[in-house]
Every structure is written in structure tokens, then in C-alpha cells.
Coordinates of C-alpha atoms in Angstrom, one line a residue:
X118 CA 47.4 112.3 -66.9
X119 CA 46.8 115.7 -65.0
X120 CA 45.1 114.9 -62.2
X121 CA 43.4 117.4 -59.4
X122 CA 43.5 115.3 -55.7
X123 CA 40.3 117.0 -53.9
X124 CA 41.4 116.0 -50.3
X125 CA 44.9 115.5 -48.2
X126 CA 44.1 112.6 -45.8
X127 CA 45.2 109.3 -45.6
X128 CA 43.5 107.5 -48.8
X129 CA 44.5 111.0 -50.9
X130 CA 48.2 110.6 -49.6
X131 CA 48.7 107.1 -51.1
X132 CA 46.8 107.4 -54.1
X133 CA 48.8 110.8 -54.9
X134 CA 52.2 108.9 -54.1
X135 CA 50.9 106.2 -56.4
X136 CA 50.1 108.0 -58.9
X137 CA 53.0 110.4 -59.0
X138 CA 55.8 107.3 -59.0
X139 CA 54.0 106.5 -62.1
X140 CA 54.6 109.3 -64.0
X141 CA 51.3 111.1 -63.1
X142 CA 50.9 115.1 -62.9
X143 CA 49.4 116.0 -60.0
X144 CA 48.6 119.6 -60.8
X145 CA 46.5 120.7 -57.2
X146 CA 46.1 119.1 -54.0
X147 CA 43.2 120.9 -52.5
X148 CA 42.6 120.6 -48.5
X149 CA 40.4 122.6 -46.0
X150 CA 43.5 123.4 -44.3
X151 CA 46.9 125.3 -46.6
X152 CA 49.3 123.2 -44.0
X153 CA 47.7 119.8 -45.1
X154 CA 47.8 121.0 -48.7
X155 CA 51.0 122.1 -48.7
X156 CA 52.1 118.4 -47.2
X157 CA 51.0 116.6 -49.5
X158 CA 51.8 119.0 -52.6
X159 CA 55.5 118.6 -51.5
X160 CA 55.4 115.1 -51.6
X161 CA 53.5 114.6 -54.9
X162 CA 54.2 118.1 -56.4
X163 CA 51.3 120.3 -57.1
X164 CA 50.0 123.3 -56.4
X165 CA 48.6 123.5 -53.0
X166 CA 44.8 125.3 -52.6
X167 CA 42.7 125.6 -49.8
X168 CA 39.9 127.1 -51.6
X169 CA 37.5 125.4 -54.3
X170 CA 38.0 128.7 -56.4
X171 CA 41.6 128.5 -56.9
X172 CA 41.4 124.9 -57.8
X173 CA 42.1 124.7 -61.8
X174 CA 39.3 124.7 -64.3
X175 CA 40.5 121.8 -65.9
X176 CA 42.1 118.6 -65.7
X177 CA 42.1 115.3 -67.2
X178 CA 40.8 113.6 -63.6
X179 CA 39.3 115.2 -60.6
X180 CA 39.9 112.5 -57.9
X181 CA 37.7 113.7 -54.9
X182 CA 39.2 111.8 -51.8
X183 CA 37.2 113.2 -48.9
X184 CA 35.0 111.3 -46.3
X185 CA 31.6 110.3 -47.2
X186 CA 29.2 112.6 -45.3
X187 CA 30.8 116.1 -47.1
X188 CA 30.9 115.2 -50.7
X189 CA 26.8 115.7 -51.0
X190 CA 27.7 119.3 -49.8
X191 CA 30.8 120.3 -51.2
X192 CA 30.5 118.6 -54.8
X193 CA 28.4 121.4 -56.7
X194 CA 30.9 123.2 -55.4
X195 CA 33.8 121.4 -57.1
X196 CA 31.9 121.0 -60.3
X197 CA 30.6 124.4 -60.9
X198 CA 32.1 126.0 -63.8
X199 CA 34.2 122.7 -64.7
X200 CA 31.3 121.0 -65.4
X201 CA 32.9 119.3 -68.5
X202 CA 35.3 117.4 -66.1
X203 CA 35.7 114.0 -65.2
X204 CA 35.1 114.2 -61.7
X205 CA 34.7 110.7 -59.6
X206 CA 35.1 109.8 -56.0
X207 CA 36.6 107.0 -54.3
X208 CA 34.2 106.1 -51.8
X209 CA 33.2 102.6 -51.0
X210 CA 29.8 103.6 -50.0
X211 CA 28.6 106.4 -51.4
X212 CA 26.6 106.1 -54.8
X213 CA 27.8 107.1 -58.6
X214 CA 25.1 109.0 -58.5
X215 CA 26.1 111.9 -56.4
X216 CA 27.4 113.8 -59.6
X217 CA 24.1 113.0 -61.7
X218 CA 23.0 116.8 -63.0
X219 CA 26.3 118.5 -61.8
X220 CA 28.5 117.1 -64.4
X221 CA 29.1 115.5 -67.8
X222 CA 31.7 112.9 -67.1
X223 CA 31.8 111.1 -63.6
X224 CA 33.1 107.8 -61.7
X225 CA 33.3 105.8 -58.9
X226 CA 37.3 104.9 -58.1
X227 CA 37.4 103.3 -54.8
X228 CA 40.8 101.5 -54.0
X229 CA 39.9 99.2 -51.1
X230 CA 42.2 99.4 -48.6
X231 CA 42.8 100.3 -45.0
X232 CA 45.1 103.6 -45.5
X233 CA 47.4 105.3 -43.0
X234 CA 49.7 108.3 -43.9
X235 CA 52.5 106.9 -41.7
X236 CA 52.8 103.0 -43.5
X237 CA 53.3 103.1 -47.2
X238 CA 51.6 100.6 -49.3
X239 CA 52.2 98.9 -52.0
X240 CA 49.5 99.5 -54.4
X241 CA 49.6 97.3 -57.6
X242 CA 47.9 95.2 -54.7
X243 CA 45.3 96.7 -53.8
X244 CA 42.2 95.9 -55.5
X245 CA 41.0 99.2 -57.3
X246 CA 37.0 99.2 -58.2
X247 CA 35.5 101.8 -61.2
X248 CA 32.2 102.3 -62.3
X249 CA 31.6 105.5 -64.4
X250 CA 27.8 107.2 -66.0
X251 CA 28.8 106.4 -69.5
X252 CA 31.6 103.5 -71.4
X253 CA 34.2 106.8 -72.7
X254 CA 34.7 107.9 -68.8
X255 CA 35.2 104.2 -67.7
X256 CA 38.0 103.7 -69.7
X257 CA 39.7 106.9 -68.9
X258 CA 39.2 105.8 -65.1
X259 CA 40.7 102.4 -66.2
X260 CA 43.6 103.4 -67.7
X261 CA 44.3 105.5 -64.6
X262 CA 43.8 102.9 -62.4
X263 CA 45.5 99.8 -64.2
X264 CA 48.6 102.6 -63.6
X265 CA 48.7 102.1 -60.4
X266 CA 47.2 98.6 -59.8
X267 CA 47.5 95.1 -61.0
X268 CA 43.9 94.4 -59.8
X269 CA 41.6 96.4 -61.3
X270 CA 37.7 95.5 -61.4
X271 CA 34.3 97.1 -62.8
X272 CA 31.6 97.2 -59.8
X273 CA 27.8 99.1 -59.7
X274 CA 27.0 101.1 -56.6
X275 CA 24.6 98.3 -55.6
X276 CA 27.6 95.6 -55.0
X277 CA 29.9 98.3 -54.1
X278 CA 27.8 98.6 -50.8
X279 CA 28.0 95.0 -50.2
X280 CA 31.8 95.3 -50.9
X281 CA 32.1 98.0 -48.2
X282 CA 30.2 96.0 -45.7
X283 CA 32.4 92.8 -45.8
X284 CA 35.3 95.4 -45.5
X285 CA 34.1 96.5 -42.2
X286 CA 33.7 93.5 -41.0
X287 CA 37.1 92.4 -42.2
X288 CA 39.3 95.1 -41.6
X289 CA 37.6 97.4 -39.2
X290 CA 36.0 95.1 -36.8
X291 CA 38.4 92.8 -36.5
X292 CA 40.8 95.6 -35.9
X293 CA 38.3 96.7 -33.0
X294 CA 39.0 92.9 -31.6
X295 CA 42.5 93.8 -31.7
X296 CA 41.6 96.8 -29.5
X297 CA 40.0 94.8 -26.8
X298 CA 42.7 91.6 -27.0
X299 CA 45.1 94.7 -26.2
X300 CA 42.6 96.1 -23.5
X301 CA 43.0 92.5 -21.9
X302 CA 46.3 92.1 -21.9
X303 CA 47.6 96.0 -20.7
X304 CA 44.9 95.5 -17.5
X305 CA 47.2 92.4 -17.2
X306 CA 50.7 93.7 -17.8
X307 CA 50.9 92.0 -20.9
X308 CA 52.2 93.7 -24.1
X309 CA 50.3 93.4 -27.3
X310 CA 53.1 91.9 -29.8
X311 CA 52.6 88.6 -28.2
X312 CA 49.0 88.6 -29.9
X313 CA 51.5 89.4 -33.5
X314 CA 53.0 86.1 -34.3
X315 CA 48.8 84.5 -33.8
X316 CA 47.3 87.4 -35.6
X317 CA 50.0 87.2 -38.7
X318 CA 49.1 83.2 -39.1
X319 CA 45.7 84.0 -38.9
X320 CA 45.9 86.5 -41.8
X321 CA 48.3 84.3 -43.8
X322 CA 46.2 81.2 -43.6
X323 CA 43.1 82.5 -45.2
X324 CA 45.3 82.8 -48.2
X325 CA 44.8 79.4 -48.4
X326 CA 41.9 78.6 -46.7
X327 CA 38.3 79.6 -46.7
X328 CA 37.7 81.8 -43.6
X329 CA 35.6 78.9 -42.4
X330 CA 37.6 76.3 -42.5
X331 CA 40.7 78.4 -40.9
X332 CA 38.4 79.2 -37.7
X333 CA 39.8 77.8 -34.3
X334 CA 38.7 78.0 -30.9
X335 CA 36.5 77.1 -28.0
X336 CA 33.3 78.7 -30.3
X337 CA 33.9 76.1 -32.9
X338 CA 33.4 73.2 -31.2
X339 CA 31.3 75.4 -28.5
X340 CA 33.6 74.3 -25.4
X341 CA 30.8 75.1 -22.5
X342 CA 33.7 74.4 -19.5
X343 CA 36.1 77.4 -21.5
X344 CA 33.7 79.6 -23.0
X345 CA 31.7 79.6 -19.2
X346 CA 35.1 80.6 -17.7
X347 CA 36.4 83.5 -20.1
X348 CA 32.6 84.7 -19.8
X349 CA 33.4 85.1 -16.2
X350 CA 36.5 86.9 -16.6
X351 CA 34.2 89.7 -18.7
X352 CA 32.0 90.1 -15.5
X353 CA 33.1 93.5 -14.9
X354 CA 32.7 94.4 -18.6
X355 CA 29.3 93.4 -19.8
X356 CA 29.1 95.2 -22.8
X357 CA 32.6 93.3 -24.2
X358 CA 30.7 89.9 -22.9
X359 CA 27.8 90.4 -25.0
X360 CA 29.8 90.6 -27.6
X361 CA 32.3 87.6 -26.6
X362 CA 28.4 85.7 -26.7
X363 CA 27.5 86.7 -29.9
X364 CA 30.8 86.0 -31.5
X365 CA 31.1 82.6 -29.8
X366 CA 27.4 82.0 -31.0
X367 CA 28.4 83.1 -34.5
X368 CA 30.9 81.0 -34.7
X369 CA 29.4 78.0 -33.8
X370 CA 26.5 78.5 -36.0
X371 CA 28.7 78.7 -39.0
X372 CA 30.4 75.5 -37.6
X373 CA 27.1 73.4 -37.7
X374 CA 26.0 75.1 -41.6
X375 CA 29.5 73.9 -42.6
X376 CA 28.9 70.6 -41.1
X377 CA 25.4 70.4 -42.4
X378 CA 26.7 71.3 -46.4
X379 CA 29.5 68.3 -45.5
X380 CA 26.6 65.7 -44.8
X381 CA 24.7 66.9 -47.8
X382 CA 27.7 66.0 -49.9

């Protein structure tokens, strides 16, 4: 397909990879900036733009990979005088209907997955989730996607926001946890890579396990003596120890619903 990538940041630079080792044309990579254009257009081919009016008029998909609080701005932009295009976005939280009255053909094409420009990914892994205003533009989308991905699911705005919640929870705060275990050990002289081998069996494990039945700790069993202790080495930090107590607490509380199902059965 001839594909337009609207947006040179990290999700537009592995999609655009993707696509283009899979025999994709990627005819314009459009960024605010020419340098970022032109980076990505020499990786994925291209023509690089960084204006909406010398993007082309047509296409066969008009992937707009930009963060969520621009596209209400800058879509009627993109979609004025291509108006017969399939546009569609691919943002986890933002609705389909962001291109109702501005276009014919439209989509939701949101790979979930925590992207950086500098680690490539493998993407026939990545879980890639569609949903399109009318059954002719879903399967266009689908056919694109199944291109690039092995996993490839339908998914209304309404779930898609549930979707993009549990992500944040379990990619981006539990990347923040990272960020204080590392703020713990560096006030203590201790590198981070010791946490690697702890954090790797924790993510292989739930491949296996539900995430309930993989927790360990003090929390779980609610181990007053160690959880008073670590408490007091927060002391100086009482925002991070509010949110050591309403982990601990969290965790517990899971502990006793899991216990309670168990005696129900």
C-alpha cells in the first residue's frame, strides 16, 4: 500500500520501519520540523514535508501518529481537500470519532506498545487494535495491519480507553517504580542492573501466571515488622511513602479477594 506517516516520533518510527520491511511504500513522512522528517524519510524512504500543504493528495492510508492533545487541531487540516482518504490514528485514547464530518473513510490503528526510536522492536508481537466508521475501511486497515503483526484485534473507542488505562498502569507506572527503586539505590551507591535479573523474572513469570498469583512481598502477607521499617526509611520522602502505603495496602487487599474467591470454591 502507499501510505502517508503524519508524525516522526517514536511510535511513527517503528511503525514506518515495519511497514517498509514489508514491502510498504511510504510515500511522505510529514513532521513539524524538516530535520525530523528528513530522519525518518531516509530510513523508510519518502518524501519528507514539513508542511500539511505539501503533503500528497492521495494515498491508500493516512496513518496520523502524533500525540493525542494536537490531532483535534491539526486533523481538518490534514483532511481538507483529501477528504476521500482513509485517514485513521493510532491513539489508544483518543476516540474514532475525531474524523466524523471531515472525512469519508476513517480508523482507529493503535499498536500497543511502549516505543523508543533508539530499541527496535519486533512487531508481529505487538498487539495491533482497528476499529474503522464503516466494514470496507476496516478491512483495508486489517490487511495493513495483519502486514506487520501476528496479533491483530477489532476494539470500539469505549474498550479502547479501558485498554489504554491497564497500559498505564502496566507499562508506565510500573516504569515510574523503576524510577524510584533507581532513586533508592543511587542515594545509596548502588547501581540499578542489580534490580535487572528481579525485574526480568518478574515480567517472565506472568507469562505463566496470573498477575495475582505471581505477587510477592511483605504487602502480601502484610508483614507489619518490615513494612513499619521500609516506611521509616521513606521519612524524608513523604510523598514516595504515601505511595509505598497505598501500594502495600493494594496489595494486600487483592491478597484477601483472592483468598476469599479460594474459600468460595
Amino acid at each position: 500500500m502507499r501510505v502517508v506517516l503524519i508524525g516522526a516520533g517514536r511510535l511513527a518510527t517503528n511503525l514506518g520501519k515495519a511497514l517498509c520491511c514489508v514491502g510498504h511504500d511510504i510515500v511522505a513522512v510529514y513532521s513539524r520540523t524538516m530535520e525530523a522528517a528528513t530522519m525518518l524519510a531516509n530510513t523508510v524512504g519518502g518524501q519528507p514535508v514539513n508542511s500539511i500543504e505539501s503533503l500528497p493528495l492521495t494515498a491508500d492510508v493516512f496513518l496520523v501518529a502524533l500525540k493525542d492533545s494536537v490531532l483535534t487541531d491539526i486533523i481538518p487540516l490534514l483532511t481538507k481537500g483529501r477528504e476521500e482518504q482513509l485517514f485513521a490514528h493510532t491513539a489508544g485514547s483518543m476516540p474514532l470519532s475525531l474524523f466524523a464530518g471531515k472525512c469519508r473513510r476513517y480508523g482507529v490503528f493503535y499498536p500497543m506498545q511502549s516505543f523508543s526510536k533508539e530499541r527496535e522492536v519486533n512487531f508481529s508481537e505487538i498487539p495491533v487494535f482497528l476499529e474503522a466508521n464503516d466494514a470496507a475501511t476496516l478491512d483495508v486497515l486489517k490487511t495493513l495491519a495483519q502486514s506487520v503483526s501476528s496479533r491483530v484485534y477489532e476494539l470500539s473507542t469505549e474498550d479502547r480507553k479501558y485498554l489504554h488505562l491497564a497500559a498505564v498502569f502496566a507499562c508506565n507506572f510500573a516504569n515510574h517504580c523503576y524510577t524510584l527503586a533507581a532513586d533508592v539505590l543511587e542515594a545509596h551507591g548502588l547501581p540499578f542492573d542489580v534490580m535487572l535479573p528481579l525485574i526480568d523474572e518478574t515480567a517472565r513469570k506472568v507469562h505463566q501466571l496470573h498477575p495475582k498469583d505471581a505477587q510477592t512481598g511483605p504487602a502480601v502477607r502484610y508483614d507489619e515488622n518490615v513494612i513499619s521499617r521500609q516506611r521509616q526509611l521513606l521519612a524524608e520522602r513523604p510523598d514516595i511513602q504515601r505511595l509505598y502505603d497505598l501500594l502495600s495496602q493494594s496489595i494486600h487487599e487483592k491478597e484477601l479477594e483472592k483468598r476469599d474467591v479460594r474459600c468460595e470454591m
